Short mmCIF file of C-alpha atoms and ligand atoms in Angstrom, two decimals:
data_model
loop_
_atom_site.label_atom_id
_atom_site.label_comp_id
_atom_site.label_asym_id
_atom_site.label_seq_id
_atom_site.Cartn_x
_atom_site.Cartn_y
_atom_site.Cartn_z
CA MET I 4 -1.91 -140.22 26.54
CA LEU I 5 -2.89 -143.35 24.60
CA THR I 6 -3.49 -146.59 26.63
CA ASP I 7 -3.41 -149.92 25.43
CA SER I 8 -7.03 -150.33 25.14
CA GLY I 9 -8.80 -150.21 21.64
CA PRO I 10 -9.34 -152.45 18.75
CA ALA I 11 -7.63 -155.80 18.86
CA ILE I 12 -4.65 -155.68 16.62
CA ASP I 13 -3.57 -159.15 15.12
CA GLN I 14 0.13 -160.07 15.07
CA SER I 15 -0.02 -160.93 11.30
CA ALA I 16 -1.29 -157.41 10.40
CA LEU I 17 1.69 -155.92 12.35
CA GLU I 18 4.10 -157.90 10.55
CA ASP I 19 2.34 -157.07 7.16
CA LEU I 20 2.76 -153.34 8.14
CA ALA I 21 6.34 -153.56 9.15
CA ALA I 22 7.02 -155.17 5.74
CA LEU I 23 5.16 -152.61 3.96
CA LEU I 24 6.99 -149.63 5.96
CA LEU I 25 10.37 -151.16 5.10
CA GLU I 26 9.41 -151.54 1.39
CA ARG I 27 7.98 -148.07 0.92
CA ALA I 28 9.81 -145.91 3.41
CA GLY I 29 13.10 -148.19 4.04
CA LEU I 30 12.13 -148.15 7.56
CA LYS I 31 12.93 -151.17 9.85
CA ILE I 32 10.85 -151.92 12.55
CA SER I 33 12.12 -154.49 14.86
CA PRO I 34 9.85 -156.61 16.80
CA ASP I 35 10.64 -154.35 19.89
CA GLY I 36 8.84 -151.51 17.77
CA PHE I 37 5.76 -153.67 17.21
CA TYR I 38 4.30 -152.16 20.44
CA GLY I 39 4.48 -148.65 19.13
CA LEU I 40 2.90 -149.99 15.81
CA ARG I 41 0.27 -151.43 17.87
CA LEU I 42 -0.17 -147.93 19.55
CA ALA I 43 -0.29 -146.14 16.47
CA LEU I 44 -3.02 -148.25 14.96
CA ARG I 45 -5.14 -148.01 17.67
CA ALA I 46 -4.78 -144.38 17.63
CA HIS I 47 -5.63 -144.15 13.73
CA MET I 48 -8.23 -147.01 13.26
CA PRO I 49 -11.10 -145.56 14.91
CA ALA I 50 -10.96 -142.30 12.91
CA LEU I 51 -11.33 -144.19 9.60
CA GLY I 52 -14.00 -146.54 11.17
CA ILE I 53 -11.93 -149.47 10.47
CA SER I 54 -12.10 -152.11 13.36
CA ASP I 55 -10.33 -154.94 11.87
CA SER I 56 -6.48 -154.47 11.64
CA GLY I 57 -6.01 -156.79 8.58
CA ASP I 58 -8.41 -154.52 6.79
CA TYR I 59 -6.53 -151.37 7.74
CA VAL I 60 -3.11 -152.55 6.65
CA HIS I 61 -4.82 -153.86 3.22
CA ARG I 62 -6.10 -150.38 2.84
CA LEU I 63 -2.35 -148.88 3.70
CA ARG I 64 -1.11 -151.09 0.59
CA GLN I 65 -3.57 -149.68 -1.90
CA ALA I 66 -2.47 -146.48 -3.66
CA ALA I 67 -5.39 -144.53 -1.85
CA GLY I 68 -3.84 -145.50 1.38
CA GLU I 69 -0.44 -143.88 0.84
CA HIS I 70 -1.29 -140.68 2.63
CA GLU I 71 -2.47 -142.80 5.79
CA LEU I 72 0.64 -144.74 5.65
CA ARG I 73 2.64 -141.75 5.58
CA SER I 74 0.73 -140.39 8.49
CA LEU I 75 1.87 -143.14 10.72
CA LEU I 76 5.44 -142.65 10.29
CA PRO I 77 5.93 -139.97 13.33
CA LEU I 78 4.35 -142.57 15.49
CA VAL I 79 6.31 -145.28 14.89
CA THR I 80 9.95 -143.93 14.59
CA VAL I 81 12.13 -142.24 17.01
CA GLY I 82 15.25 -140.62 15.52
CA LYS I 83 18.43 -140.65 17.37
CA THR I 84 18.95 -139.59 20.93
CA ASP I 85 21.43 -140.07 23.81
CA PHE I 86 22.06 -139.18 27.39
CA PHE I 87 23.92 -135.73 27.58
CA ARG I 88 23.79 -135.57 23.50
CA ASP I 89 25.52 -132.45 22.52
CA GLY I 90 28.09 -132.13 25.31
CA ARG I 91 28.72 -128.59 24.80
CA GLN I 92 24.85 -127.81 25.36
CA PHE I 93 25.08 -129.89 28.44
CA HIS I 94 28.37 -127.94 29.83
CA ALA I 95 26.34 -124.76 29.42
CA LEU I 96 23.13 -126.12 31.28
CA GLU I 97 25.46 -127.44 33.89
CA ALA I 98 27.80 -124.54 34.33
CA ARG I 99 25.32 -121.47 33.76
CA ILE I 100 21.86 -122.12 32.63
CA MET I 101 20.32 -124.39 35.46
CA PRO I 102 22.55 -122.94 38.40
CA ASP I 103 21.43 -119.39 37.38
CA ALA I 104 17.83 -120.58 36.88
CA LEU I 105 17.55 -122.24 40.15
CA LEU I 106 19.30 -119.16 41.96
CA GLU I 107 16.65 -116.91 40.39
CA ALA I 108 13.80 -119.22 41.31
CA ARG I 109 14.94 -119.60 44.84
CA HIS I 110 14.99 -116.07 45.37
CA ALA I 111 11.57 -115.58 43.77
CA ARG I 112 10.45 -118.68 45.96
CA ARG I 113 9.07 -120.47 42.71
CA ARG I 114 10.01 -123.78 40.93
CA VAL I 115 12.31 -123.77 37.82
CA GLN I 116 10.27 -125.14 35.09
CA ILE I 117 12.10 -126.83 32.10
CA TRP I 118 10.56 -128.45 29.16
CA SER I 119 12.02 -131.24 27.16
CA ALA I 120 9.86 -131.00 24.08
CA GLY I 121 10.28 -134.21 21.72
CA CYS I 122 11.87 -136.10 24.47
CA ALA I 123 11.86 -139.28 22.55
CA THR I 124 12.65 -142.46 24.90
CA GLY I 125 13.54 -140.03 28.00
CA GLU I 126 17.40 -139.84 27.65
CA GLU I 127 17.41 -136.05 27.44
CA PRO I 128 15.12 -135.27 30.28
CA TYR I 129 16.84 -137.67 32.50
CA SER I 130 20.19 -136.30 31.66
CA LEU I 131 18.44 -132.87 32.63
CA ALA I 132 17.65 -134.44 35.83
CA ILE I 133 21.01 -136.06 36.61
CA VAL I 134 22.33 -132.19 36.23
CA ALA I 135 19.49 -130.98 38.59
CA ALA I 136 20.34 -133.63 41.04
CA GLU I 137 24.01 -132.85 40.98
CA LEU I 138 23.20 -129.11 41.56
CA GLY I 139 21.44 -130.11 44.59
CA ALA I 140 17.88 -129.42 43.34
CA ARG I 141 15.08 -131.03 45.08
CA PRO I 142 11.79 -132.00 43.37
CA LYS I 143 10.01 -129.10 44.98
CA GLU I 144 12.62 -126.92 43.24
CA ILE I 145 12.64 -127.92 39.82
CA GLU I 146 10.29 -129.61 37.29
CA ILE I 147 11.36 -131.07 34.07
CA TRP I 148 8.07 -131.55 31.89
CA ALA I 149 9.07 -134.17 29.00
CA THR I 150 6.59 -134.48 25.97
CA ASP I 151 6.45 -136.29 22.92
CA LEU I 152 3.91 -137.09 20.14
CA ASN I 153 5.12 -140.79 19.91
CA ALA I 154 3.09 -142.72 22.79
CA ALA I 155 5.32 -145.86 22.68
CA ALA I 156 8.50 -143.58 23.16
CA VAL I 157 6.50 -141.78 26.14
CA GLU I 158 5.81 -145.04 27.71
CA SER I 159 9.40 -146.22 27.46
CA ALA I 160 10.53 -143.09 28.97
CA LYS I 161 8.42 -143.49 31.72
CA VAL I 162 9.82 -147.07 32.44
CA GLY I 163 13.12 -145.83 32.29
CA ARG I 164 14.90 -148.81 31.58
CA TYR I 165 17.83 -148.88 29.09
CA PRO I 166 19.85 -151.80 27.63
CA GLY I 167 23.81 -151.36 28.33
CA ARG I 168 24.75 -149.95 24.88
CA ARG I 169 22.27 -146.88 25.48
CA VAL I 170 23.79 -145.86 28.89
CA ALA I 171 27.42 -146.07 27.25
CA GLY I 172 27.90 -142.35 27.21
CA LEU I 173 27.58 -141.92 30.85
CA THR I 174 30.22 -141.95 33.42
CA GLU I 175 30.52 -144.75 35.82
CA ALA I 176 30.00 -142.39 38.77
CA ARG I 177 26.82 -141.24 37.11
CA LEU I 178 25.69 -144.58 36.05
CA ALA I 179 26.42 -145.84 39.75
CA ARG I 180 24.57 -143.10 41.51
CA TYR I 181 21.38 -142.45 39.28
CA PHE I 182 20.69 -145.99 37.80
CA THR I 183 20.39 -149.80 39.25
CA PRO I 184 21.17 -152.80 36.97
CA PHE I 185 18.14 -154.35 35.67
CA GLY I 186 18.51 -157.51 33.64
CA ASP I 187 20.83 -156.83 30.76
CA GLY I 188 20.82 -153.00 31.23
CA TYR I 189 19.98 -150.17 33.60
CA GLU I 190 16.93 -148.71 35.21
CA VAL I 191 16.54 -145.10 36.35
CA SER I 192 16.80 -144.24 39.99
CA PRO I 193 13.59 -142.91 41.88
CA THR I 194 15.99 -139.66 42.35
CA LEU I 195 15.49 -138.75 38.69
CA ARG I 196 12.04 -140.12 38.31
CA GLU I 197 11.00 -137.67 41.05
CA LEU I 198 12.28 -134.74 38.82
CA VAL I 199 10.62 -135.66 35.58
CA ARG I 200 6.99 -135.57 34.44
CA PHE I 201 6.21 -137.45 31.20
CA GLU I 202 3.22 -136.59 28.88
CA GLY I 203 2.08 -137.13 25.32
CA GLN I 204 1.93 -133.68 23.67
CA ASN I 205 1.70 -132.85 19.94
CA LEU I 206 4.31 -129.88 19.29
CA ALA I 207 2.25 -129.22 16.01
CA ALA I 208 -1.06 -128.56 17.79
CA PRO I 209 -2.07 -125.18 17.52
CA VAL I 210 -2.76 -124.69 21.16
CA PHE I 211 -0.75 -125.80 24.28
CA ALA I 212 -3.48 -125.74 26.75
CA LYS I 213 -1.40 -127.24 29.54
CA VAL I 214 1.33 -124.36 29.26
CA LEU I 215 0.85 -121.08 31.18
CA PRO I 216 2.09 -118.27 29.45
CA GLY I 217 5.38 -116.83 30.81
CA SER I 218 5.84 -120.16 32.91
CA ILE I 219 8.86 -121.87 31.50
CA ASP I 220 12.47 -121.05 32.38
CA VAL I 221 14.23 -123.37 29.55
CA ILE I 222 12.90 -125.33 26.64
CA LEU I 223 14.90 -127.83 25.07
CA CYS I 224 13.39 -128.87 21.68
CA ARG I 225 16.25 -130.42 19.90
CA ASN I 226 16.33 -132.36 16.71
CA VAL I 227 12.60 -132.23 16.44
CA ILE I 228 11.60 -129.26 14.11
CA ILE I 229 13.31 -131.18 11.12
CA TYR I 230 9.82 -133.03 11.03
CA PHE I 231 8.11 -129.54 10.47
CA ASP I 232 7.44 -127.51 7.56
CA LEU I 233 8.08 -123.37 7.85
CA PRO I 234 4.71 -122.43 9.05
CA THR I 235 4.66 -125.19 11.39
CA ILE I 236 8.03 -123.87 12.93
CA ARG I 237 6.79 -120.50 13.04
CA GLY I 238 3.64 -121.43 14.86
CA LEU I 239 5.65 -123.59 17.53
CA MET I 240 8.22 -120.63 17.89
CA ASP I 241 5.32 -118.46 18.63
CA ARG I 242 4.10 -120.75 21.24
CA PHE I 243 7.33 -121.24 22.67
CA PHE I 244 7.87 -117.49 23.06
CA VAL I 245 4.60 -117.05 24.60
CA ALA I 246 5.34 -119.95 27.08
CA LEU I 247 8.81 -118.96 28.15
CA ARG I 248 9.46 -116.55 30.89
CA PRO I 249 11.10 -112.95 29.95
CA GLY I 250 14.90 -113.99 29.69
CA GLY I 251 14.12 -117.66 29.41
CA LEU I 252 16.03 -119.67 26.90
CA LEU I 253 15.20 -122.18 24.04
CA LEU I 254 17.91 -124.80 22.90
CA LEU I 255 17.41 -126.15 19.68
CA GLY I 256 19.82 -129.19 18.19
CA TYR I 257 23.26 -128.73 17.11
CA SER I 258 22.63 -127.87 13.63
CA GLU I 259 19.22 -126.11 13.86
CA SER I 260 18.51 -122.53 13.68
CA LEU I 261 15.96 -119.84 13.28
CA PHE I 262 17.97 -117.68 10.98
CA LYS I 263 15.54 -116.04 8.57
CA VAL I 264 12.78 -118.05 10.04
CA TYR I 265 11.73 -116.26 13.26
CA ASP I 266 13.31 -113.28 14.53
CA LYS I 267 11.68 -112.24 18.04
CA PHE I 268 14.21 -114.57 19.98
CA GLN I 269 17.67 -112.99 20.90
CA MET I 270 20.51 -115.29 20.26
CA VAL I 271 23.15 -115.50 22.84
CA GLU I 272 26.29 -117.37 23.40
CA ILE I 273 26.43 -119.40 26.69
CA GLU I 274 29.62 -121.27 27.32
CA GLY I 275 30.22 -121.82 23.75
CA SER I 276 26.94 -122.74 22.77
CA PHE I 277 24.30 -120.68 20.68
CA ILE I 278 20.96 -120.47 22.67
CA TYR I 279 17.87 -118.47 21.97
CA ARG I 280 16.38 -116.14 24.59
CA ARG I 281 13.02 -114.45 25.02
CA PRO I 282 13.92 -110.84 25.43
CA LYS I 283 12.96 -108.96 28.58
CA PRO I 284 10.56 -106.27 28.44
CA GLY I 285 12.28 -103.25 26.91
CA GLU I 286 14.76 -105.36 25.26
CA ARG I 287 14.62 -105.77 21.37
CA ALA I 288 15.11 -109.13 19.81
CA THR I 289 18.41 -107.64 18.39
CA ASP I 290 19.66 -106.25 21.64
CA ILE I 291 22.58 -108.53 22.81
CA PRO I 292 22.58 -109.11 26.48
CA GLY I 293 26.45 -109.23 27.57
CA LEU I 294 26.49 -112.88 27.27
CA LEU I 295 27.52 -112.53 23.33
CA GLY I 296 30.63 -112.80 21.70
CA SER I 297 31.66 -109.96 19.24
CA ALA I 298 31.29 -111.97 15.84
CA LEU I 299 27.57 -111.99 16.83
CA LYS I 300 27.15 -108.44 17.46
CA LYS I 301 28.09 -107.76 14.13
CA ALA I 302 25.24 -110.41 13.03
CA GLU I 303 24.28 -110.10 9.23
CA PRO I 304 23.21 -112.59 6.63
CA PRO I 305 26.12 -114.96 5.63
CA PRO I 306 27.15 -114.33 2.00
CA LYS I 307 25.99 -116.53 -0.46
CA ALA I 308 28.93 -119.01 -1.21
CA HIS I 309 29.47 -120.43 -4.48
CA GLY I 310 25.74 -120.77 -5.03
CA HIS I 311 24.74 -122.78 -2.48
CA SER I 312 25.09 -121.25 0.80
CA LYS I 313 23.41 -123.06 3.53
CA ALA I 314 22.16 -119.82 5.01
CA ALA I 315 18.65 -120.07 5.99
CA LYS I 316 17.76 -122.70 3.34
CA PRO I 317 14.49 -124.37 3.68
CA HIS I 318 14.80 -127.82 5.14
CA LYS I 319 12.65 -130.82 6.01
CA ARG I 320 12.89 -134.43 5.95
CA GLY I 321 10.91 -137.26 6.54
CA HIS I 322 7.24 -137.04 7.74
CA GLY I 323 4.99 -135.17 5.53
CA GLU I 324 4.16 -133.75 2.26
CA LYS I 325 4.47 -130.03 2.85
CA PRO I 326 7.37 -127.92 1.95
CA ALA I 327 10.52 -127.68 4.24
CA PRO I 328 11.31 -125.58 7.03
CA VAL I 329 14.08 -123.23 7.04
CA ARG I 330 16.91 -123.97 9.51
CA ARG I 331 20.46 -124.51 10.28
CA ALA I 332 22.02 -121.12 9.45
CA PRO I 333 24.51 -119.43 11.51
CA ALA I 334 23.68 -116.17 13.13
CA ALA I 335 26.92 -114.63 12.49
CA SER I 336 28.45 -113.73 9.32
CA ALA I 337 30.59 -116.21 7.77
CA ARG I 338 33.05 -113.68 7.47
CA ALA I 339 32.90 -112.43 11.01
CA ALA I 340 32.87 -115.94 12.32
CA ARG I 341 36.02 -116.74 10.45
CA ALA I 342 38.04 -113.97 12.42
CA GLU I 343 36.73 -115.89 15.58
CA PRO I 344 38.61 -118.85 17.00
CA ALA I 345 37.25 -122.01 15.32
CA VAL I 346 35.14 -122.65 18.46
CA HIS I 347 32.92 -119.72 17.30
CA GLN I 348 32.21 -121.17 13.93
CA SER I 349 28.57 -122.63 13.83
CA PRO I 350 28.93 -126.38 12.13
CA ALA I 351 27.17 -124.94 9.12
CA GLU I 352 30.04 -122.68 8.55
CA ARG I 353 32.61 -125.09 8.92
CA LEU I 354 30.62 -127.33 6.62
CA GLU I 355 30.59 -124.40 4.07
CA ALA I 356 34.36 -123.92 4.41
CA ALA I 357 34.93 -127.51 3.79
CA MET I 358 32.97 -127.36 0.89
CA ALA I 359 34.64 -124.34 -0.33
CA ARG I 360 37.75 -126.41 -0.46
CA SER I 361 36.22 -129.25 -2.39
CA GLU I 362 35.30 -126.48 -4.69
CA ARG I 363 38.89 -125.69 -5.12
CA GLY I 364 39.96 -129.18 -5.90
CA GLU I 365 41.24 -129.61 -2.22
CA PHE I 366 38.85 -132.94 -1.90
CA ASP I 367 41.08 -134.72 0.61
CA GLU I 368 41.47 -131.54 2.88
CA ALA I 369 37.52 -131.26 2.33
CA LEU I 370 36.91 -134.83 3.41
CA ALA I 371 39.24 -134.39 6.83
CA GLU I 372 37.41 -131.45 7.76
CA VAL I 373 33.85 -133.09 7.26
CA LYS I 374 35.16 -135.88 9.17
CA GLN I 375 36.50 -133.53 11.99
CA LEU I 376 32.99 -132.03 12.46
CA ILE I 377 31.49 -135.30 12.72
CA GLU I 378 34.26 -136.28 15.51
CA ALA I 379 32.72 -133.09 17.27
CA GLU I 380 29.09 -134.17 16.90
CA ASP I 381 28.42 -137.42 15.56
CA THR I 382 24.81 -136.87 14.94
CA ASP I 383 25.19 -134.01 12.69
CA LEU I 384 23.20 -135.01 9.66
CA ASP I 385 24.48 -132.38 7.41
CA ALA I 386 27.90 -133.59 7.85
CA TRP I 387 27.25 -137.26 7.49
CA LEU I 388 25.28 -136.20 4.27
CA THR I 389 27.98 -134.24 3.02
CA LEU I 390 30.72 -136.86 3.81
CA GLY I 391 28.55 -139.50 1.86
CA ASN I 392 28.50 -137.07 -1.34
CA LEU I 393 32.31 -136.34 -1.13
CA ASN I 394 32.99 -139.82 -0.91
CA SER I 395 30.86 -140.71 -3.63
CA LEU I 396 32.36 -138.00 -5.75
CA MET I 397 35.79 -139.23 -5.01
CA GLY I 398 34.79 -142.79 -6.12
CA HIS I 399 34.67 -144.16 -2.54
CA ALA I 400 31.50 -146.08 -2.98
CA ALA I 401 31.41 -148.13 0.21
CA GLU I 402 32.33 -145.27 2.41
CA ALA I 403 29.42 -143.34 0.93
CA ARG I 404 27.13 -146.02 1.62
CA ASP I 405 28.24 -146.04 4.98
CA ALA I 406 27.73 -142.34 5.47
CA PHE I 407 24.10 -142.75 4.25
CA THR I 408 23.54 -145.63 6.42
CA ALA I 409 24.82 -143.46 9.49
CA ALA I 410 22.72 -140.60 8.43
CA LEU I 411 19.43 -143.07 8.33
CA ALA I 412 20.42 -144.36 11.78
CA ILE I 413 20.27 -140.79 13.02
CA GLU I 414 17.02 -140.07 11.08
CA PRO I 415 15.40 -143.02 9.81
CA LEU I 416 13.27 -140.96 7.40
CA CYS I 417 15.95 -138.93 6.22
CA VAL I 418 14.82 -137.96 2.52
CA GLU I 419 18.30 -136.50 1.71
CA ALA I 420 20.19 -139.92 2.55
CA ARG I 421 17.79 -141.61 0.26
CA ILE I 422 18.16 -138.90 -2.61
CA PHE I 423 22.11 -138.61 -2.16
CA GLY I 424 21.97 -142.55 -1.91
CA GLY I 425 20.46 -142.81 -5.16
CA VAL I 426 22.76 -140.15 -6.85
CA ALA I 427 25.61 -142.41 -5.30
CA ALA I 428 24.02 -145.46 -6.95
CA LEU I 429 23.79 -143.92 -10.14
CA GLN I 430 27.32 -142.87 -10.15
CA ILE I 431 28.49 -146.55 -10.07
CA ARG I 432 25.74 -147.29 -12.81
CA ASP I 433 23.76 -149.33 -9.94
CA LEU I 434 20.47 -148.51 -11.73
CA SER I 435 18.34 -150.78 -9.56
CA GLY I 436 19.77 -149.65 -6.47
CA ALA I 437 19.45 -145.80 -7.35
CA ARG I 438 15.81 -146.53 -8.43
CA ALA I 439 14.94 -148.00 -4.89
CA GLU I 440 16.42 -145.25 -2.98
CA LEU I 441 14.76 -142.49 -5.15
CA GLN I 442 11.36 -144.27 -4.63
CA LYS I 443 11.76 -144.39 -1.14
CA ALA I 444 12.67 -140.54 -1.13
CA LEU I 445 9.50 -140.14 -3.09
CA PHE I 446 7.57 -142.04 -0.76
CA LEU I 447 8.48 -139.69 2.17
CA GLU I 448 8.19 -136.69 0.11
CA PRO I 449 6.32 -137.09 -2.97
CA THR I 450 6.18 -133.37 -4.01
CA LEU I 451 10.20 -133.15 -4.28
CA SER I 452 10.70 -132.44 -8.09
CA LEU I 453 14.30 -133.09 -7.87
CA GLY I 454 13.47 -136.87 -6.68
CA HIS I 455 11.27 -137.17 -9.72
CA TYR I 456 13.87 -135.53 -11.93
CA LEU I 457 16.76 -138.07 -10.74
CA LEU I 458 14.41 -141.10 -11.22
CA ALA I 459 13.85 -139.96 -14.62
CA GLN I 460 17.33 -140.03 -15.08
CA VAL I 461 17.71 -143.70 -13.71
CA PHE I 462 14.80 -144.59 -16.21
CA GLU I 463 16.34 -143.02 -18.98
CA GLN I 464 19.71 -144.69 -18.26
CA SER I 465 17.78 -148.23 -18.01
CA GLY I 466 16.30 -147.31 -21.63
CA ALA I 467 13.04 -147.24 -20.20
CA ALA I 468 11.75 -144.16 -22.11
CA GLU I 469 8.03 -143.87 -21.30
CA GLU I 470 8.84 -144.10 -17.57
CA ALA I 471 11.53 -141.34 -17.97
CA ARG I 472 9.24 -139.07 -19.88
CA ARG I 473 6.59 -139.65 -17.16
CA ALA I 474 8.96 -138.88 -14.39
CA TYR I 475 10.34 -135.53 -15.99
CA ARG I 476 6.79 -134.60 -16.36
CA ASN I 477 6.08 -135.51 -12.80
CA ALA I 478 9.41 -133.50 -11.92
CA LEU I 479 7.64 -130.26 -13.68
CA ALA I 480 4.26 -131.11 -12.21
CA GLN I 481 5.59 -130.83 -8.53
CA LEU I 482 7.43 -127.28 -8.96
CA ARG I 483 3.86 -125.97 -8.37
CA PHE I 484 4.65 -126.83 -4.65
CA PRO I 485 7.30 -124.83 -2.89
CA GLN I 486 10.60 -126.77 -3.01
CA ARG I 487 13.31 -126.72 -0.57
CA GLU I 488 17.01 -126.99 -0.62
CA LEU I 489 18.40 -130.35 0.71
CA ALA I 490 20.12 -130.68 3.97
CA GLY I 491 23.82 -131.61 3.41
CA HIS I 492 25.97 -130.24 0.58
CA TYR I 493 26.60 -131.90 -3.10
CA PRO I 494 28.31 -129.58 -5.38
CA ASP I 495 26.51 -128.39 -8.28
CA MET I 496 23.31 -130.52 -7.68
CA PRO I 497 20.48 -128.85 -10.07
CA ASP I 498 18.20 -128.27 -7.18
CA SER I 499 16.88 -124.94 -7.75
CA PRO I 500 13.30 -124.75 -9.21
CA GLU I 501 14.58 -123.10 -12.44
CA THR I 502 17.43 -125.40 -12.88
CA ILE I 503 15.29 -128.69 -12.56
CA ALA I 504 12.56 -126.95 -14.85
CA ARG I 505 15.17 -126.17 -17.55
CA ALA I 506 16.80 -129.44 -17.22
CA ALA I 507 13.64 -131.50 -17.38
CA ARG I 508 12.19 -129.67 -20.27
CA TYR I 509 15.33 -130.24 -22.08
CA ALA I 510 15.67 -133.88 -21.22
CA LEU I 511 11.70 -134.34 -22.53
CA ALA I 512 12.65 -132.62 -25.71
CA ALA I 513 15.56 -134.67 -26.39
CA LEU I 514 13.55 -137.84 -25.54
CA GLU I 515 10.82 -136.60 -27.71
CA GLU I 516 13.30 -136.17 -30.67
CA ARG I 517 14.70 -139.73 -30.44
C1 SAM W 18 15.33 -137.14 17.10
S1 SAM W 18 14.20 -137.44 18.29
C2 SAM W 18 15.07 -136.21 19.32
C3 SAM W 18 15.11 -136.56 20.78
C4 SAM W 18 15.84 -135.41 21.53
N1 SAM W 18 15.23 -134.22 21.80
C5 SAM W 18 17.40 -135.57 21.31
O1 SAM W 18 17.62 -134.45 20.58
O2 SAM W 18 17.93 -136.40 21.51
C6 SAM W 18 12.78 -136.43 17.80
C7 SAM W 18 11.75 -136.55 18.55
O3 SAM W 18 10.71 -135.77 18.34
C8 SAM W 18 9.44 -136.21 18.15
N2 SAM W 18 8.45 -135.43 17.31
C9 SAM W 18 8.33 -135.36 16.13
N3 SAM W 18 7.21 -134.89 15.72
C10 SAM W 18 6.57 -134.28 16.84
C11 SAM W 18 5.61 -133.56 17.23
N4 SAM W 18 4.80 -133.17 15.98
N5 SAM W 18 5.09 -133.50 18.43
C12 SAM W 18 5.99 -133.75 19.49
N6 SAM W 18 7.12 -134.54 19.29
C13 SAM W 18 7.20 -134.92 18.13
C14 SAM W 18 9.79 -137.87 17.91
O4 SAM W 18 8.69 -138.41 18.08
C15 SAM W 18 10.87 -138.09 18.22
O5 SAM W 18 10.71 -138.53 19.54
#
């Protein structure tokens, strides 16, 4: 855990850095976030042997400092989080998972261990603490261990004070019972604090020295693996697998999935939520304990629909230069799930169905279905991105922009929001807007060939032939790195490496001819 000690950091250096992050990554750091910037600088400057914060920021401005600037991003951003985020999962936690865990632990005379991994500013672990308190659990019966990489977020979580708008999702009764008014907002009560232990922890670290094998009943790691590439996700899942008790559960984010990524867990359905489970000895990962619906028993890979199925697609956004993780795939086949009531369709399947409609030309219906999905879960990034793309294709430029802004509010470093925002700007011939968006995408993910290809198109349309050539060549050069499919749907986006290579070579040849 970082402390407030270390090299002195000038206010003017922080302001310069905030301006630089806005310019390069489109990241808005409010003065509230300066404390996080300060901690990040204190953590990083000594490793480079720099003691003057002005010198450090000067270095970040140079081309050679780009990598270092990018490495600060996870330390200075926290994606969206909320109390009781994903109501269906919390229903499962309240109705089944936590009561069962408490009962089992009481019989075994041990404490229930729950780990909120990537706890951000504490809303998730405090929500778990509320559920535990409502189930009558005492601190000696349950511990909620809450960890995050971002030191400023962990500190703020420990303080446990939230402005009024951040507690808006809590019922009056819970607010009155578990919080006390503090200034313009609320502070968590000692009852909740006693149940939660916060710590700094990097989930990408190769070893979890503080975790005893087989000791954790439930892990929540929601909306975190979006930051990781595929090897990092697999390594993390191995560590989670070892950390969980046999029969222990892992909850990922609403649209995150391990389909074709990691197969040691079973997938079970509990109260309408799909949840991963470490099999007990003698069970195989594919054995489905009695919790599952029939659709999942027939689990098979979803058919590739219309050439851009979202099943098992590689995905990453934001913080790194590495290839993307694979996620957000349903465990059941789209066919099997379609035979089930809508509640059994995963978000990915519902989005896929909406896109199938758009490909039949039923744009209004597709739009309505995507909006419905967002009504069910307003932090579904795939759905927001798809909504933006549909709106852009239908000529609703302002609505498209709003949807990408919403995606960025959920995940401030969402590469896709920048890429699709760039495409939407191109659509209305806002060339400077398109260029700005695509350059931000490429700052976040320099190896994304599609980004270079689209930027080349912007240059070409601006009449800048030399820059266009260079960008097309960059698009080809980046193909030596593994490329990922983007989150969200955009019909007919030339996003496979082969298509990009062909299109870039063709465009280059056409430019040479001119
Ligand atoms: C979008 S928030 C999710 C918060 C909460 N789990 C939820 O779903 O509402 C993602 C969190 O993951 C954290 N994170 C990103 N990379 C991490 C890493 N390598 N180790 C630990 N936490 C990380 C970020 O700091 C951020 O607080």
